[in-house]
């Protein structure tokens, strides 16, 4: 576990709480290259297997010195590949929710408590992978689908490539929302809202249609009161 200066590895998820990526970090975003006090309070934890992740989540309430306002788990699909059965996957997700609920109770002064964010790549269409996905998604009412497979060449006056990411937020009781995220070569981000298709506007689109393409990532968010937020 690292605190303050992050270990280097595959991906970084930030926030005032303990991110749990399976791989270590290979590159820190620009914001971490300028030390700031909130960043120093982030805990980075690296359980190498499903069983160790399960044990870690079960003991977070005992091992952390304080109560985080955000817990983030990155690369859930990599842990599920070592999961022995769908019931064990359900146990992991239930433990994550129980842990967030425990910290929320200790953070009574914060109206939103401790939030939980889980990120995973969409699996293939194999029956076993689909079953794992169905089990885990059952616990997370709010979901964001990301399509990061689009790029456009920058203009002649610019150097590098502008990367485009399409994001769709889906949650019960509300209409889907979509945005386009643009990252220029300098790393600056621009977000613009996208109009929904008639099918999504009416809520008749199928789950398969919500997946922009096979490269889509799923970010699912849950908390103890089902009023999940992604921010």
mmCIF file with all atom_site columns, N, CA and C in Angstrom, residues 80-119:
data_model
loop_
_atom_site.group_PDB
_atom_site.id
_atom_site.type_symbol
_atom_site.label_atom_id
_atom_site.label_alt_id
_atom_site.label_comp_id
_atom_site.label_asym_id
_atom_site.label_entity_id
_atom_site.label_seq_id
_atom_site.pdbx_PDB_ins_code
_atom_site.Cartn_x
_atom_site.Cartn_y
_atom_site.Cartn_z
_atom_site.occupancy
_atom_site.B_iso_or_equiv
_atom_site.pdbx_formal_charge
_atom_site.auth_seq_id
_atom_site.auth_comp_id
_atom_site.auth_asym_id
_atom_site.auth_atom_id
_atom_site.pdbx_PDB_model_num
ATOM 1   N N  . UNK A 1 80  ? -12.311 -11.008 -11.489 1.00 0.00 ? 80  UNK A N  1
ATOM 2   C CA . UNK A 1 80  ? -13.337 -12.013 -11.756 1.00 0.00 ? 80  UNK A CA 1
ATOM 3   C C  . UNK A 1 80  ? -12.785 -13.186 -12.551 1.00 0.00 ? 80  UNK A C  1
ATOM 4   N N  . UNK A 1 81  ? -11.703 -12.950 -13.313 1.00 0.00 ? 81  UNK A N  1
ATOM 5   C CA . UNK A 1 81  ? -11.099 -14.055 -14.065 1.00 0.00 ? 81  UNK A CA 1
ATOM 6   C C  . UNK A 1 81  ? -10.517 -15.109 -13.132 1.00 0.00 ? 81  UNK A C  1
ATOM 7   N N  . UNK A 1 82  ? -10.222 -14.719 -11.898 1.00 0.00 ? 82  UNK A N  1
ATOM 8   C CA . UNK A 1 82  ? -9.724  -15.667 -10.907 1.00 0.00 ? 82  UNK A CA 1
ATOM 9   C C  . UNK A 1 82  ? -10.757 -16.024 -9.861  1.00 0.00 ? 82  UNK A C  1
ATOM 10  N N  . UNK A 1 83  ? -12.004 -15.655 -10.123 1.00 0.00 ? 83  UNK A N  1
ATOM 11  C CA . UNK A 1 83  ? -13.087 -15.930 -9.174  1.00 0.00 ? 83  UNK A CA 1
ATOM 12  C C  . UNK A 1 83  ? -13.612 -17.351 -9.391  1.00 0.00 ? 83  UNK A C  1
ATOM 13  N N  . UNK A 1 84  ? -13.743 -18.153 -8.337  1.00 0.00 ? 84  UNK A N  1
ATOM 14  C CA . UNK A 1 84  ? -14.149 -19.547 -8.508  1.00 0.00 ? 84  UNK A CA 1
ATOM 15  C C  . UNK A 1 84  ? -15.598 -19.756 -8.914  1.00 0.00 ? 84  UNK A C  1
ATOM 16  N N  . UNK A 1 85  ? -16.499 -18.811 -8.600  1.00 0.00 ? 85  UNK A N  1
ATOM 17  C CA . UNK A 1 85  ? -17.914 -19.026 -8.901  1.00 0.00 ? 85  UNK A CA 1
ATOM 18  C C  . UNK A 1 85  ? -18.672 -17.702 -8.833  1.00 0.00 ? 85  UNK A C  1
ATOM 19  N N  . UNK A 1 86  ? -19.828 -17.599 -9.519  1.00 0.00 ? 86  UNK A N  1
ATOM 20  C CA . UNK A 1 86  ? -20.651 -16.388 -9.426  1.00 0.00 ? 86  UNK A CA 1
ATOM 21  C C  . UNK A 1 86  ? -21.050 -16.026 -7.996  1.00 0.00 ? 86  UNK A C  1
ATOM 22  N N  . UNK A 1 87  ? -21.395 -17.000 -7.124  1.00 0.00 ? 87  UNK A N  1
ATOM 23  C CA . UNK A 1 87  ? -21.704 -16.621 -5.739  1.00 0.00 ? 87  UNK A CA 1
ATOM 24  C C  . UNK A 1 87  ? -20.547 -15.913 -5.036  1.00 0.00 ? 87  UNK A C  1
ATOM 25  N N  . UNK A 1 88  ? -19.307 -16.280 -5.362  1.00 0.00 ? 88  UNK A N  1
ATOM 26  C CA . UNK A 1 88  ? -18.161 -15.600 -4.767  1.00 0.00 ? 88  UNK A CA 1
ATOM 27  C C  . UNK A 1 88  ? -18.048 -14.171 -5.294  1.00 0.00 ? 88  UNK A C  1
ATOM 28  N N  . UNK A 1 89  ? -18.385 -13.979 -6.570  1.00 0.00 ? 89  UNK A N  1
ATOM 29  C CA . UNK A 1 89  ? -18.394 -12.624 -7.127  1.00 0.00 ? 89  UNK A CA 1
ATOM 30  C C  . UNK A 1 89  ? -19.437 -11.775 -6.415  1.00 0.00 ? 89  UNK A C  1
ATOM 31  N N  . UNK A 1 90  ? -20.599 -12.372 -6.152  1.00 0.00 ? 90  UNK A N  1
ATOM 32  C CA . UNK A 1 90  ? -21.647 -11.657 -5.426  1.00 0.00 ? 90  UNK A CA 1
ATOM 33  C C  . UNK A 1 90  ? -21.192 -11.321 -4.009  1.00 0.00 ? 90  UNK A C  1
ATOM 34  N N  . UNK A 1 91  ? -20.438 -12.224 -3.390  1.00 0.00 ? 91  UNK A N  1
ATOM 35  C CA . UNK A 1 91  ? -19.926 -11.963 -2.041  1.00 0.00 ? 91  UNK A CA 1
ATOM 36  C C  . UNK A 1 91  ? -18.974 -10.778 -2.037  1.00 0.00 ? 91  UNK A C  1
ATOM 37  N N  . UNK A 1 92  ? -18.118 -10.683 -3.055  1.00 0.00 ? 92  UNK A N  1
ATOM 38  C CA . UNK A 1 92  ? -17.191 -9.555  -3.141  1.00 0.00 ? 92  UNK A CA 1
ATOM 39  C C  . UNK A 1 92  ? -17.947 -8.238  -3.251  1.00 0.00 ? 92  UNK A C  1
ATOM 40  N N  . UNK A 1 93  ? -18.933 -8.187  -4.147  1.00 0.00 ? 93  UNK A N  1
ATOM 41  C CA . UNK A 1 93  ? -19.684 -6.952  -4.330  1.00 0.00 ? 93  UNK A CA 1
ATOM 42  C C  . UNK A 1 93  ? -20.454 -6.600  -3.065  1.00 0.00 ? 93  UNK A C  1
ATOM 43  N N  . UNK A 1 94  ? -21.033 -7.603  -2.411  1.00 0.00 ? 94  UNK A N  1
ATOM 44  C CA . UNK A 1 94  ? -21.758 -7.349  -1.165  1.00 0.00 ? 94  UNK A CA 1
ATOM 45  C C  . UNK A 1 94  ? -20.823 -6.790  -0.099  1.00 0.00 ? 94  UNK A C  1
ATOM 46  N N  . UNK A 1 95  ? -19.595 -7.309  -0.037  1.00 0.00 ? 95  UNK A N  1
ATOM 47  C CA . UNK A 1 95  ? -18.618 -6.788  0.919   1.00 0.00 ? 95  UNK A CA 1
ATOM 48  C C  . UNK A 1 95  ? -18.251 -5.343  0.609   1.00 0.00 ? 95  UNK A C  1
ATOM 49  N N  . UNK A 1 96  ? -18.107 -5.022  -0.674  1.00 0.00 ? 96  UNK A N  1
ATOM 50  C CA . UNK A 1 96  ? -17.816 -3.637  -1.055  1.00 0.00 ? 96  UNK A CA 1
ATOM 51  C C  . UNK A 1 96  ? -18.927 -2.705  -0.592  1.00 0.00 ? 96  UNK A C  1
ATOM 52  N N  . UNK A 1 97  ? -20.175 -3.121  -0.808  1.00 0.00 ? 97  UNK A N  1
ATOM 53  C CA . UNK A 1 97  ? -21.307 -2.290  -0.401  1.00 0.00 ? 97  UNK A CA 1
ATOM 54  C C  . UNK A 1 97  ? -21.386 -2.174  1.118   1.00 0.00 ? 97  UNK A C  1
ATOM 55  N N  . UNK A 1 98  ? -21.149 -3.274  1.819   1.00 0.00 ? 98  UNK A N  1
ATOM 56  C CA . UNK A 1 98  ? -21.162 -3.230  3.284   1.00 0.00 ? 98  UNK A CA 1
ATOM 57  C C  . UNK A 1 98  ? -20.058 -2.320  3.819   1.00 0.00 ? 98  UNK A C  1
ATOM 58  N N  . UNK A 1 99  ? -18.896 -2.367  3.173   1.00 0.00 ? 99  UNK A N  1
ATOM 59  C CA . UNK A 1 99  ? -17.782 -1.519  3.597   1.00 0.00 ? 99  UNK A CA 1
ATOM 60  C C  . UNK A 1 99  ? -18.112 -0.049  3.396   1.00 0.00 ? 99  UNK A C  1
ATOM 61  N N  . UNK A 1 100 ? -18.684 0.289   2.231   1.00 0.00 ? 100 UNK A N  1
ATOM 62  C CA . UNK A 1 100 ? -19.081 1.676   1.983   1.00 0.00 ? 100 UNK A CA 1
ATOM 63  C C  . UNK A 1 100 ? -20.137 2.121   2.985   1.00 0.00 ? 100 UNK A C  1
ATOM 64  N N  . UNK A 1 101 ? -21.063 1.224   3.323   1.00 0.00 ? 101 UNK A N  1
ATOM 65  C CA . UNK A 1 101 ? -22.099 1.552   4.292   1.00 0.00 ? 101 UNK A CA 1
ATOM 66  C C  . UNK A 1 101 ? -21.497 1.783   5.674   1.00 0.00 ? 101 UNK A C  1
ATOM 67  N N  . UNK A 1 102 ? -20.515 0.970   6.048   1.00 0.00 ? 102 UNK A N  1
ATOM 68  C CA . UNK A 1 102 ? -19.848 1.135   7.344   1.00 0.00 ? 102 UNK A CA 1
ATOM 69  C C  . UNK A 1 102 ? -19.187 2.508   7.446   1.00 0.00 ? 102 UNK A C  1
ATOM 70  N N  . UNK A 1 103 ? -18.442 2.886   6.405   1.00 0.00 ? 103 UNK A N  1
ATOM 71  C CA . UNK A 1 103 ? -17.776 4.184   6.439   1.00 0.00 ? 103 UNK A CA 1
ATOM 72  C C  . UNK A 1 103 ? -18.787 5.330   6.371   1.00 0.00 ? 103 UNK A C  1
ATOM 73  N N  . UNK A 1 104 ? -19.898 5.125   5.676   1.00 0.00 ? 104 UNK A N  1
ATOM 74  C CA . UNK A 1 104 ? -20.931 6.163   5.608   1.00 0.00 ? 104 UNK A CA 1
ATOM 75  C C  . UNK A 1 104 ? -21.500 6.453   6.988   1.00 0.00 ? 104 UNK A C  1
ATOM 76  N N  . UNK A 1 105 ? -21.694 5.406   7.771   1.00 0.00 ? 105 UNK A N  1
ATOM 77  C CA . UNK A 1 105 ? -22.213 5.596   9.123   1.00 0.00 ? 105 UNK A CA 1
ATOM 78  C C  . UNK A 1 105 ? -21.230 6.367   9.995   1.00 0.00 ? 105 UNK A C  1
ATOM 79  N N  . UNK A 1 106 ? -19.936 6.171   9.751   1.00 0.00 ? 106 UNK A N  1
ATOM 80  C CA . UNK A 1 106 ? -18.931 6.895   10.526  1.00 0.00 ? 106 UNK A CA 1
ATOM 81  C C  . UNK A 1 106 ? -18.750 8.323   10.024  1.00 0.00 ? 106 UNK A C  1
ATOM 82  N N  . UNK A 1 107 ? -19.216 8.581   8.791   1.00 0.00 ? 107 UNK A N  1
ATOM 83  C CA . UNK A 1 107 ? -19.125 9.928   8.214   1.00 0.00 ? 107 UNK A CA 1
ATOM 84  C C  . UNK A 1 107 ? -20.491 10.598  8.268   1.00 0.00 ? 107 UNK A C  1
ATOM 85  N N  . UNK A 1 108 ? -21.115 10.541  9.409   1.00 0.00 ? 108 UNK A N  1
ATOM 86  C CA . UNK A 1 108 ? -22.463 11.074  9.537   1.00 0.00 ? 108 UNK A CA 1
ATOM 87  C C  . UNK A 1 108 ? -22.584 12.543  9.198   1.00 0.00 ? 108 UNK A C  1
ATOM 88  N N  . UNK A 1 109 ? -21.475 13.290  9.284   1.00 0.00 ? 109 UNK A N  1
ATOM 89  C CA . UNK A 1 109 ? -21.513 14.721  8.999   1.00 0.00 ? 109 UNK A CA 1
ATOM 90  C C  . UNK A 1 109 ? -21.542 15.003  7.499   1.00 0.00 ? 109 UNK A C  1
ATOM 91  N N  . UNK A 1 110 ? -21.270 13.977  6.677   1.00 0.00 ? 110 UNK A N  1
ATOM 92  C CA . UNK A 1 110 ? -21.301 14.160  5.225   1.00 0.00 ? 110 UNK A CA 1
ATOM 93  C C  . UNK A 1 110 ? -22.617 13.630  4.677   1.00 0.00 ? 110 UNK A C  1
ATOM 94  N N  . UNK A 1 111 ? -23.383 14.443  3.953   1.00 0.00 ? 111 UNK A N  1
ATOM 95  C CA . UNK A 1 111 ? -24.705 14.002  3.479   1.00 0.00 ? 111 UNK A CA 1
ATOM 96  C C  . UNK A 1 111 ? -24.657 12.813  2.536   1.00 0.00 ? 111 UNK A C  1
ATOM 97  N N  . UNK A 1 112 ? -23.571 12.656  1.755   1.00 0.00 ? 112 UNK A N  1
ATOM 98  C CA . UNK A 1 112 ? -23.503 11.552  0.789   1.00 0.00 ? 112 UNK A CA 1
ATOM 99  C C  . UNK A 1 112 ? -22.756 10.347  1.344   1.00 0.00 ? 112 UNK A C  1
ATOM 100 N N  . UNK A 1 113 ? -22.171 10.468  2.523   1.00 0.00 ? 113 UNK A N  1
ATOM 101 C CA . UNK A 1 113 ? -21.464 9.350   3.113   1.00 0.00 ? 113 UNK A CA 1
ATOM 102 C C  . UNK A 1 113 ? -20.251 8.928   2.308   1.00 0.00 ? 113 UNK A C  1
ATOM 103 N N  . UNK A 1 114 ? -19.978 7.629   2.311   1.00 0.00 ? 114 UNK A N  1
ATOM 104 C CA . UNK A 1 114 ? -18.861 7.065   1.554   1.00 0.00 ? 114 UNK A CA 1
ATOM 105 C C  . UNK A 1 114 ? -19.394 6.492   0.249   1.00 0.00 ? 114 UNK A C  1
ATOM 106 N N  . UNK A 1 115 ? -18.911 7.005   -0.858  1.00 0.00 ? 115 UNK A N  1
ATOM 107 C CA . UNK A 1 115 ? -19.348 6.545   -2.167  1.00 0.00 ? 115 UNK A CA 1
ATOM 108 C C  . UNK A 1 115 ? -18.479 5.380   -2.645  1.00 0.00 ? 115 UNK A C  1
ATOM 109 N N  . UNK A 1 116 ? -19.055 4.545   -3.496  1.00 0.00 ? 116 UNK A N  1
ATOM 110 C CA . UNK A 1 116 ? -18.354 3.382   -4.043  1.00 0.00 ? 116 UNK A CA 1
ATOM 111 C C  . UNK A 1 116 ? -18.385 3.444   -5.559  1.00 0.00 ? 116 UNK A C  1
ATOM 112 N N  . UNK A 1 117 ? -17.219 3.290   -6.187  1.00 0.00 ? 117 UNK A N  1
ATOM 113 C CA . UNK A 1 117 ? -17.111 3.302   -7.642  1.00 0.00 ? 117 UNK A CA 1
ATOM 114 C C  . UNK A 1 117 ? -16.324 2.079   -8.084  1.00 0.00 ? 117 UNK A C  1
ATOM 115 N N  . UNK A 1 118 ? -16.877 1.319   -9.027  1.00 0.00 ? 118 UNK A N  1
ATOM 116 C CA . UNK A 1 118 ? -16.229 0.111   -9.537  1.00 0.00 ? 118 UNK A CA 1
ATOM 117 C C  . UNK A 1 118 ? -16.125 0.209   -11.049 1.00 0.00 ? 118 UNK A C  1
ATOM 118 N N  . UNK A 1 119 ? -14.943 -0.071  -11.603 1.00 0.00 ? 119 UNK A N  1
ATOM 119 C CA . UNK A 1 119 ? -14.724 0.006   -13.050 1.00 0.00 ? 119 UNK A CA 1
ATOM 120 C C  . UNK A 1 119 ? -14.324 -1.361  -13.582 1.00 0.00 ? 119 UNK A C  1
#
